[in-house]
Short mmCIF file of C-alpha atoms in Angstrom, two decimals:
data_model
loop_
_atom_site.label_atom_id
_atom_site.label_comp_id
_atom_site.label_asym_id
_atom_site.label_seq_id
_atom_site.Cartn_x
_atom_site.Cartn_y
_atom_site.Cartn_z
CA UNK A 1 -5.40 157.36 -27.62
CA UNK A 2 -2.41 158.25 -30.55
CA UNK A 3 -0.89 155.58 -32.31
CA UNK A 4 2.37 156.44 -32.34
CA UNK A 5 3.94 152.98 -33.92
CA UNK A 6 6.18 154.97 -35.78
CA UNK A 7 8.53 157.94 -34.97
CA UNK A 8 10.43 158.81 -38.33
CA UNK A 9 8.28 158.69 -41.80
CA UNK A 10 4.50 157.68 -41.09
CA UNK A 11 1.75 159.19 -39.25
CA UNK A 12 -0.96 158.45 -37.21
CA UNK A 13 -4.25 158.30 -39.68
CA UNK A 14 -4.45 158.10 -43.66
CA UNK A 15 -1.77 159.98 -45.43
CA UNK A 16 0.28 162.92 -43.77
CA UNK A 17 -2.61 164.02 -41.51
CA UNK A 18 -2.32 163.13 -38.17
CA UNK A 19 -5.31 162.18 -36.32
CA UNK A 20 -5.60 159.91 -32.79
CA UNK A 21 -6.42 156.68 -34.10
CA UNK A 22 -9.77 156.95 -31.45
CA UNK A 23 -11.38 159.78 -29.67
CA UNK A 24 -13.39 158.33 -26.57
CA UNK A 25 -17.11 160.07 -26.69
CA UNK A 26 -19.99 159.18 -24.22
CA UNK A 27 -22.16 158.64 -27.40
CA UNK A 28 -21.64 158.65 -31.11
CA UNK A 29 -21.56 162.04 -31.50
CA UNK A 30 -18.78 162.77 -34.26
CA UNK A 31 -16.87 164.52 -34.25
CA UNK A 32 -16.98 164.21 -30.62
CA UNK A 33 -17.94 167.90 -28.94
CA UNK A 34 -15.50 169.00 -25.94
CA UNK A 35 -17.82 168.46 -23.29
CA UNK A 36 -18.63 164.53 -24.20
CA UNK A 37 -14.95 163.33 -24.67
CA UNK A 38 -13.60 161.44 -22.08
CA UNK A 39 -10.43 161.06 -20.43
CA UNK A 40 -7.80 158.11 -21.34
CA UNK A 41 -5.20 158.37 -17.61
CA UNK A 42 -4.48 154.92 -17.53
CA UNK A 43 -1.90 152.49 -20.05
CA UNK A 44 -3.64 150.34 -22.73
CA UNK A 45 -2.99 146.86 -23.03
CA UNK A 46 -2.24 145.57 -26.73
CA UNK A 47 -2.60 142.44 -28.53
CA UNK A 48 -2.90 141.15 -32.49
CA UNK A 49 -6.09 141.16 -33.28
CA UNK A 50 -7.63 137.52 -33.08
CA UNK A 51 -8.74 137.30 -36.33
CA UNK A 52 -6.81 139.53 -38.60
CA UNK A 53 -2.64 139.29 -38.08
CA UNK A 54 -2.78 142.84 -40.22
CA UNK A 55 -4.76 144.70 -37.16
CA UNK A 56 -4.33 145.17 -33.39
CA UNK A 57 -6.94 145.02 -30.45
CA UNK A 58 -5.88 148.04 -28.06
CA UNK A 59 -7.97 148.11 -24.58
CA UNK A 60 -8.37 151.08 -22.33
CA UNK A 61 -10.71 152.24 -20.06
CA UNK A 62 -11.66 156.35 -19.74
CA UNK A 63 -11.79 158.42 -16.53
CA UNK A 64 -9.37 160.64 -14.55
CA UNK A 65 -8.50 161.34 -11.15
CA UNK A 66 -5.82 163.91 -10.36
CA UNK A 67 -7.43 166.99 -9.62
CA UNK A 68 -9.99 167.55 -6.04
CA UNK A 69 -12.50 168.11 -8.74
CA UNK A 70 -12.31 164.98 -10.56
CA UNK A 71 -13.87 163.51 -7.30
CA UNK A 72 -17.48 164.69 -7.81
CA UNK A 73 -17.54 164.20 -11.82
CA UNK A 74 -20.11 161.56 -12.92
CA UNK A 75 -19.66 161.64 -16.52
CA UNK A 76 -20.05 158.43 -17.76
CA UNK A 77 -17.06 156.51 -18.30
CA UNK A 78 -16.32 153.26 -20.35
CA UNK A 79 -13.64 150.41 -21.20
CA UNK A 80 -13.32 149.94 -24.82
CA UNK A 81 -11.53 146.77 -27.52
CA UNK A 82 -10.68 148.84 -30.56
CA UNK A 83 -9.48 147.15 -33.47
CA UNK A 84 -6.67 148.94 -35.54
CA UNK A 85 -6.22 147.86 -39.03
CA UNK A 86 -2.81 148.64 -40.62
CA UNK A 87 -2.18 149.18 -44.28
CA UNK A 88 1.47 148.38 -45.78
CA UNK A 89 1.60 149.72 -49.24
CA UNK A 90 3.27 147.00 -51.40
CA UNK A 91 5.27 149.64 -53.25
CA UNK A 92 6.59 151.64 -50.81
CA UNK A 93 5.87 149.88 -47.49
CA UNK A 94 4.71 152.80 -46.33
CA UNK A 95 1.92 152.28 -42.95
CA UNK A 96 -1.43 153.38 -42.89
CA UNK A 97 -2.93 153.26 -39.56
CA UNK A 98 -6.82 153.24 -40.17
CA UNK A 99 -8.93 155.51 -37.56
CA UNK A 100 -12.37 154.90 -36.10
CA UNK A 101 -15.00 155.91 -34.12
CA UNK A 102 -17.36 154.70 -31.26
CA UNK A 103 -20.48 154.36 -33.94
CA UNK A 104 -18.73 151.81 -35.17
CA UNK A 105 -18.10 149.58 -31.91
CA UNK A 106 -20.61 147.17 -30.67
CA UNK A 107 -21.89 147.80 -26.79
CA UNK A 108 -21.56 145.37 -24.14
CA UNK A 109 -24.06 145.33 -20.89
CA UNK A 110 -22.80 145.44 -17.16
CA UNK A 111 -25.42 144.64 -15.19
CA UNK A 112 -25.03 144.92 -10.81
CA UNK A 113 -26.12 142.05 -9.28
CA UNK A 114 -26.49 141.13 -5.36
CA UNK A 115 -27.51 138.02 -5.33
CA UNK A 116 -25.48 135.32 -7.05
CA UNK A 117 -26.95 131.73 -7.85
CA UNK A 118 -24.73 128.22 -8.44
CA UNK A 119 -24.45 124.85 -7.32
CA UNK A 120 -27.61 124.69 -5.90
CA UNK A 121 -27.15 127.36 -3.40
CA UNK A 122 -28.23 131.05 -3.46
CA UNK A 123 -26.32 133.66 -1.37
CA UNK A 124 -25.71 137.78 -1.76
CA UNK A 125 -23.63 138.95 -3.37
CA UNK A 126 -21.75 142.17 -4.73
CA UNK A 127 -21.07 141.10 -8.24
CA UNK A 128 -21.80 141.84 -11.94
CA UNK A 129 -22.82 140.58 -15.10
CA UNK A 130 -21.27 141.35 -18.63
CA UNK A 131 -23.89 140.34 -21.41
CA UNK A 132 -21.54 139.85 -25.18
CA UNK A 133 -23.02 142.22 -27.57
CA UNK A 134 -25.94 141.87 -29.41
CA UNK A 135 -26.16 141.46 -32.37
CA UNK A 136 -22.58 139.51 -32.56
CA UNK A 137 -19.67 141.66 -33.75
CA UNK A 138 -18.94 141.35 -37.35
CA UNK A 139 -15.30 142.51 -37.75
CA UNK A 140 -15.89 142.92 -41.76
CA UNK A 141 -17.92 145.84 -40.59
CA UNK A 142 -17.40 146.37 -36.80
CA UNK A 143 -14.08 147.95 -35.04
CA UNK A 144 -14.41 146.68 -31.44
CA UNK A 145 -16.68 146.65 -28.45
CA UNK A 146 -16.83 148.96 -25.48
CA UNK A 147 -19.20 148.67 -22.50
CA UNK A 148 -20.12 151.90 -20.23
CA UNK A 149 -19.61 151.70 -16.46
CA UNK A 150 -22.91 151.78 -14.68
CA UNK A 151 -22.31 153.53 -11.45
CA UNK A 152 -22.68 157.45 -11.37
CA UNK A 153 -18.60 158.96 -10.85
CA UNK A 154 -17.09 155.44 -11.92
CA UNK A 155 -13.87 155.37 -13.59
CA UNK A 156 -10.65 153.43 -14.83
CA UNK A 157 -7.51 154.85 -13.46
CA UNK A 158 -5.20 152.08 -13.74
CA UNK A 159 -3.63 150.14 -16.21
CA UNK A 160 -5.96 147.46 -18.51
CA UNK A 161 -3.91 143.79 -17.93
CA UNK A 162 -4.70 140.98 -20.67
CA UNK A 163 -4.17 137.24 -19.80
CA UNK A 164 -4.92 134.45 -21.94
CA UNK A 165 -7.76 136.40 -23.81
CA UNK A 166 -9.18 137.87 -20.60
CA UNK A 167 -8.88 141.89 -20.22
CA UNK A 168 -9.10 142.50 -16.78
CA UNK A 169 -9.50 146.07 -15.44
CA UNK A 170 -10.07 148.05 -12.25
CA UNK A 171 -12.90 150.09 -11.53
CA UNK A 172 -12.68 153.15 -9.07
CA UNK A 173 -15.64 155.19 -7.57
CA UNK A 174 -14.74 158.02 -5.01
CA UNK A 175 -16.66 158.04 -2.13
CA UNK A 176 -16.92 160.76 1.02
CA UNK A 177 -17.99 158.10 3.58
CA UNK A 178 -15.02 157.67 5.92
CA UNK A 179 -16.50 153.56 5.79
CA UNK A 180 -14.69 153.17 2.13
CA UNK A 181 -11.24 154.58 2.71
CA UNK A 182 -11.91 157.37 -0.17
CA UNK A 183 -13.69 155.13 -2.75
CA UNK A 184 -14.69 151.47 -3.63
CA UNK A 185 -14.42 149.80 -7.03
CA UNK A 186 -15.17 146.44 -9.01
CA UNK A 187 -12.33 144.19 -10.59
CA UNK A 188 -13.60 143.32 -13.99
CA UNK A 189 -12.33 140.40 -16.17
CA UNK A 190 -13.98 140.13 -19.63
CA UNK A 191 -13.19 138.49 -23.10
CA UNK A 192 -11.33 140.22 -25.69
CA UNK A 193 -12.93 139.21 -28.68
CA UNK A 194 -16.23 140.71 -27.62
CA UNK A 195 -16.27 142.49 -24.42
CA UNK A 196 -18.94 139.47 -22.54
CA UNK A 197 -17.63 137.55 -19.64
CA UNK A 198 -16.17 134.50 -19.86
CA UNK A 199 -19.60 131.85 -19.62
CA UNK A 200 -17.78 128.07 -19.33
CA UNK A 201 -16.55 128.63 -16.02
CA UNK A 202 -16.21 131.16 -12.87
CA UNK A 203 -13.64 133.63 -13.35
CA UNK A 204 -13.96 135.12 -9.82
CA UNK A 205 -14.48 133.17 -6.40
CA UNK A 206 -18.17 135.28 -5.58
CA UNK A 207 -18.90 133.50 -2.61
CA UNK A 208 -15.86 134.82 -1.41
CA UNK A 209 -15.08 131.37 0.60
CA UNK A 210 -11.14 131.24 -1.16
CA UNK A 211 -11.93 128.53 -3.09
CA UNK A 212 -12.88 128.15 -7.03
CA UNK A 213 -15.61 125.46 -6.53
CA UNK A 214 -19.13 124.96 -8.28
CA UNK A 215 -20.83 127.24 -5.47
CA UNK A 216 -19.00 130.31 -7.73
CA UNK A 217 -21.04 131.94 -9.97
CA UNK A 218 -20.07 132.83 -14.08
CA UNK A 219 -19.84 136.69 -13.68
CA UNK A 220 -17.86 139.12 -15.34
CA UNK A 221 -16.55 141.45 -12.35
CA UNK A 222 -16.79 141.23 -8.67
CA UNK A 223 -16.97 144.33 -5.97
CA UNK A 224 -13.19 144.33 -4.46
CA UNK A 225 -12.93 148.23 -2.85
CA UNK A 226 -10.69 150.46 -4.03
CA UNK A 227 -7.52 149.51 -5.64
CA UNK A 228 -6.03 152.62 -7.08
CA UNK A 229 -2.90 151.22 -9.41
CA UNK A 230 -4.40 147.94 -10.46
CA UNK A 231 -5.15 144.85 -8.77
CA UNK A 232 -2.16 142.31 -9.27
CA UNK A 233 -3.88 139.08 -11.58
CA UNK A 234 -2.85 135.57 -10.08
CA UNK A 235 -3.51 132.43 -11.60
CA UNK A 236 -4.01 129.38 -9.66
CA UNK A 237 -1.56 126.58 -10.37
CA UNK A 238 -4.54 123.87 -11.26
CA UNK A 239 -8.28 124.41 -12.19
CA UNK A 240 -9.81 127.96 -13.54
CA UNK A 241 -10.36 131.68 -12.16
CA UNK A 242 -7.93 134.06 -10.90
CA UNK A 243 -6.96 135.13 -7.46
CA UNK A 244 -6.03 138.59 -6.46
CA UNK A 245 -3.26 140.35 -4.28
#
């Protein structure tokens, strides 16, 4: 991902060097070899940073699928919160865009779960869990969160949406079996501060019965199939959750 908040005088990085303010790695290798970086396809979503007026939050997921060999990849793919701290020099008001790396992000858990518990009832379910990391992100220290995808060939191909503190992103997994129309996927919907799902109410409706009730489960994503440019985000006029078209 490049910064590229300004055209004419400043560059990305410190100084006149221009470096991408991130380079997506499927560890903290760094630099990051060839073989370990991952792909960004898809268009970040950007927001102040909640915290810090001086610094941005930009979200974007990692994967690629545009070539008949990208179906069979399983290199591990992730969704990332990077903080980008920007310098104005009180002489010159000149930027400095501040660059980072994934050893200094905090990890997030997804966690695939198929049975789903609330309200007194238990019923399956294809669902998951996002656990916040731990320890809590310090932002004097820390530059963001990211949290790898857990199933082998998953990826994020469309664009990352944020609403009301929520970053909500598609998951796609290719598949050969002519049962999922070319792949499946999850819709995800996490918080932006720290990458956890949202815990004081149910974001999705996992008993599937079209209804946001108190039989629906706190999760962070749900299993939706594949949705190749995004799902479309719809909030319901009263109560909490989201609906999707």
């Amino acid at each position: 991902a490049w910064d590229v908040a300004s055209i004419t005088t400043e560059s990305p990085g410190t100084g006149s060097s221009k470096q991408p303010l991130f380079v997506a790695c499927t560890d903290n290798t760094n630099p990051c070899t060839t073989a370990k970086r991952q792909a960004i396809t898809s268009s970040p979503a950007v927001s102040f940073h909640p915290s810090d007026l001086n610094s941005l939050m930009i979200y974007f997921g990692t994967g690629k699928y545009l070539e008949s060999s990208d179906a069979t990849t399983t290199q591990v793919q992730s969704m990332y919160g990077v903080m980008e701290k920007i310098t104005v020099d009180s002489g010159t008001g000149a930027l400095t865009f501040e660059t980072t790396t994934r050893g200094k992000l905090k990890q997030a858990i997804i966690t695939d779960i198929s049975t789903c518990s609330a309200g007194g009832q238990t019923y399956a379910c294809s669902a998951r869990t996002v656990s916040a990391p731990s320890p809590a992100i310090d932002w004097s220290t820390d530059k963001g969160w990211y949290e790898n995808l857990p199933t082998s060939g998953e990826r994020i191909i469309a664009p990352v949406q944020l609403n009301n503190g929520i970053v909500f992103y598609n998951t796609f997994i290719p598949s050969t079996s002519p049962c999922d129309y070319g792949g499946t996927g999850y819709l995800m919907g996490v918080q932006s501060d720290t990458g956890g799902q949202i815990t004081d109410f149910a974001l999705f409706d996992t008993d599937k019965n079209k209804a946001f009730n108190s039989y629906d489960m706190s999760t962070g994503g749900i299993k939706i199939g594949a949705v190749l440019g995004g799902s479309t985000v719809i909030k319901p006029s009263s109560g909490k959750g989201v609906g999707i078209a």
